[in-house]
Short mmCIF file of C-alpha atoms in Angstrom, two decimals:
data_model
loop_
_atom_site.label_atom_id
_atom_site.label_comp_id
_atom_site.label_asym_id
_atom_site.label_seq_id
_atom_site.Cartn_x
_atom_site.Cartn_y
_atom_site.Cartn_z
CA VAL V 1 1.50 -15.22 33.24
CA VAL V 2 -1.16 -16.14 35.65
CA PHE V 3 -4.90 -16.15 35.12
CA PHE V 4 -7.06 -16.45 37.57
CA SER V 5 -10.71 -18.06 37.50
CA PRO V 6 -13.60 -16.38 38.16
CA PRO V 7 -14.46 -14.69 41.54
CA GLN V 8 -16.87 -17.73 42.86
CA ASP V 9 -14.01 -20.44 42.61
CA PRO V 10 -10.48 -17.99 43.52
CA LEU V 11 -8.34 -21.20 44.33
CA LEU V 12 -8.61 -22.36 40.61
CA TYR V 13 -5.79 -20.82 38.58
CA VAL V 14 -3.79 -21.44 35.47
CA TYR V 15 0.02 -20.61 35.01
CA LEU V 16 1.64 -20.32 31.57
CA ASP V 17 5.50 -20.21 31.74
CA SER V 18 5.42 -19.51 27.79
CA VAL V 19 3.10 -17.99 25.46
CA GLU V 20 3.27 -17.24 21.82
CA PHE V 21 1.10 -15.05 19.65
CA THR V 22 1.04 -15.98 15.71
CA PRO V 23 0.29 -12.74 13.86
CA THR V 24 -2.47 -13.01 11.54
CA THR V 25 -3.77 -10.69 8.93
CA ILE V 26 -6.98 -10.55 7.49
CA PRO V 27 -7.11 -11.88 3.75
CA PRO V 28 -7.45 -8.89 1.13
CA LYS V 29 -10.87 -8.30 -0.24
CA ALA V 30 -11.91 -7.58 -3.85
CA THR V 31 -13.77 -4.17 -3.15
CA PHE V 32 -12.47 -1.35 -0.93
CA ALA V 33 -15.68 -1.71 0.58
CA ALA V 34 -15.56 -4.90 1.60
CA TRP V 35 -11.62 -4.36 2.67
CA THR V 36 -12.78 -1.57 4.83
CA THR V 37 -15.59 -3.54 6.72
CA ALA V 38 -13.49 -6.43 6.80
CA TRP V 39 -10.83 -4.30 8.96
CA ALA V 40 -13.20 -2.35 10.71
CA VAL V 41 -12.12 0.80 9.51
CA THR V 42 -14.77 3.75 10.14
CA ALA V 43 -15.49 7.19 9.32
CA GLN V 44 -11.94 7.52 7.58
CA SER V 45 -11.87 8.70 3.81
CA ALA V 46 -9.71 6.98 0.91
CA THR V 47 -7.00 9.84 1.35
CA SER V 48 -6.39 9.44 4.90
CA ASP V 49 -3.51 7.49 6.56
CA GLY V 50 -4.55 6.47 10.09
CA ASP V 51 -1.36 4.67 10.72
CA GLY V 52 1.15 7.05 9.75
CA ASP V 53 3.19 4.98 7.05
CA GLY V 54 2.50 7.64 4.48
CA LEU V 55 0.22 5.35 2.25
CA PRO V 56 -3.45 6.71 2.09
CA LEU V 57 -5.96 4.33 2.67
CA LEU V 58 -7.04 3.73 -1.16
CA MET V 59 -3.35 2.92 -1.81
CA GLU V 60 -3.12 0.73 1.60
CA TYR V 61 -5.87 -1.31 0.08
CA GLY V 62 -4.28 -1.26 -3.43
CA SER V 63 -0.78 -2.51 -2.30
CA GLY V 64 -2.48 -5.21 0.37
CA GLY V 65 -1.19 -3.23 3.48
CA SER V 66 -3.14 -3.07 7.04
CA PRO V 67 -4.81 0.61 8.09
CA TYR V 68 -3.56 -0.31 11.69
CA ALA V 69 0.03 -1.32 11.04
CA ALA V 70 2.81 1.08 9.19
CA ASN V 71 3.68 -0.94 6.10
CA PRO V 72 6.67 1.24 4.66
CA GLU V 73 7.95 -1.20 2.51
CA LEU V 74 4.77 -0.87 0.50
CA LEU V 75 5.47 2.59 -0.60
CA PRO V 76 6.80 2.88 -4.42
CA ALA V 77 10.47 2.64 -4.58
CA ALA V 78 12.30 5.28 -7.04
CA THR V 79 15.53 4.75 -8.38
CA ILE V 80 17.82 5.83 -11.53
CA VAL V 81 18.19 2.92 -13.73
CA ASP V 82 20.55 3.30 -17.03
CA ASP V 83 19.73 6.91 -16.72
CA HIS V 84 15.88 6.96 -16.45
CA LEU V 85 13.95 7.40 -13.36
CA THR V 86 12.36 4.65 -12.67
CA LEU V 87 9.72 3.48 -10.20
CA GLN V 88 8.19 0.20 -8.41
CA VAL V 89 4.71 0.13 -7.27
CA THR V 90 3.54 -2.84 -4.74
CA LYS V 91 -0.05 -4.04 -5.67
CA ALA V 92 -2.16 -6.09 -4.08
CA ALA V 93 -3.42 -9.11 -6.37
CA SER V 94 -6.98 -9.00 -5.51
CA PRO V 95 -8.78 -5.59 -5.72
CA THR V 96 -11.04 -5.80 -8.60
CA ASP V 97 -12.06 -1.79 -8.42
CA LEU V 98 -8.69 -0.09 -8.50
CA ARG V 99 -6.80 1.10 -11.28
CA VAL V 100 -3.10 1.61 -10.60
CA THR V 101 -1.09 4.07 -13.12
CA VAL V 102 2.16 5.96 -13.00
CA GLN V 103 1.96 9.07 -14.27
CA GLY V 104 4.89 11.76 -15.09
CA SER V 105 5.48 15.36 -15.54
CA THR V 106 8.38 18.04 -16.26
CA ASP V 107 6.78 20.13 -13.33
CA LEU V 108 4.25 19.42 -10.53
CA ARG V 109 1.17 21.68 -11.93
CA PRO V 110 -1.99 19.27 -11.48
CA ASP V 111 -3.03 19.47 -15.28
CA ASN V 112 0.52 18.51 -16.56
CA TRP V 113 0.57 14.92 -15.34
CA SER V 114 0.22 12.05 -17.83
CA THR V 115 0.88 8.36 -18.65
CA ASP V 116 2.33 9.24 -22.23
CA SER V 117 5.66 10.45 -20.83
CA VAL V 118 6.22 6.60 -18.95
CA GLU V 119 7.12 3.47 -20.22
CA ILE V 120 6.22 0.28 -18.58
CA LEU V 121 8.84 -2.18 -17.97
CA GLU V 122 7.17 -4.98 -16.14
CA GLU V 123 3.56 -5.59 -14.73
CA ASP V 124 1.47 -8.41 -12.91
CA SER V 125 -0.68 -8.81 -10.66
CA THR V 126 1.36 -7.83 -7.65
CA HIS V 127 3.94 -5.27 -9.06
CA LEU V 128 4.25 -2.31 -11.53
CA LEU V 129 7.41 -1.11 -12.42
CA VAL V 130 7.71 1.85 -14.86
CA ARG V 131 10.46 4.40 -16.15
CA SER V 132 10.44 8.00 -17.84
CA LYS V 133 10.70 7.51 -21.59
CA LYS V 134 13.27 10.33 -21.88
CA THR V 135 16.96 9.64 -19.76
CA ILE V 136 17.32 12.15 -17.16
CA THR V 137 20.25 13.48 -19.22
CA GLU V 138 17.75 14.53 -21.63
CA GLN V 139 15.23 15.56 -19.23
CA PRO V 140 16.68 16.63 -16.07
CA SER V 141 13.60 17.71 -14.56
CA PHE V 142 10.94 15.09 -14.32
CA HIS V 143 8.66 13.58 -11.47
CA LEU V 144 6.70 10.41 -11.29
CA ARG V 145 3.85 9.53 -9.21
CA VAL V 146 1.14 6.85 -8.37
CA HIS V 147 -2.10 7.20 -9.24
CA VAL V 148 -4.63 4.73 -7.51
CA MET V 149 -8.23 5.37 -8.80
CA ARG V 150 -11.55 3.35 -7.76
CA VAL V 151 -13.16 2.16 -10.85
CA PRO V 152 -16.96 1.09 -11.43
#
C-alpha cells in the first residue's frame, strides 16, 4: 500500500508492506438510547433489523450485538433436552432498561403467550436457559418465544 503526501510535496510518500487491522467494538451501554447513540443508529425502530441477522435492534442491544454486523451466534437456540423443549438466550450484562423473558404457548395466538408454562433452569447476567414445564410427549404442540421489553 502506498500513501502519497499532499499535492504541494508530490515526491514524499510512505510505503507499507504490511497492514494489520484490529477489530474494535463499542462497549455496551446501560440504556437503549445510549447504545443507539454510541453506534450512531439513526431513523430505525426498535423492531428493525438493519444487518439482516434476524435480531431486531432491541434484541441486538439486549444480546450485546452490533447493529451493523450480522451476529447469528446471538440468536436464541432451541433444543430438545430430556423430552422438554429448551431455549437458550444470550444476554448482554449491561442493559438496565430491559426485561428479557421466555414465554410459551400451545398455539400461536397473540393472547395465549405466558411465562407460566416455562421454567427457568439457569439465569445470570449473560444467559437465560428455560424449558417447557411439560414434556413434548405430554404436549406435542408447544412453542417458545423470547420477549424483550423496555422498562423504565
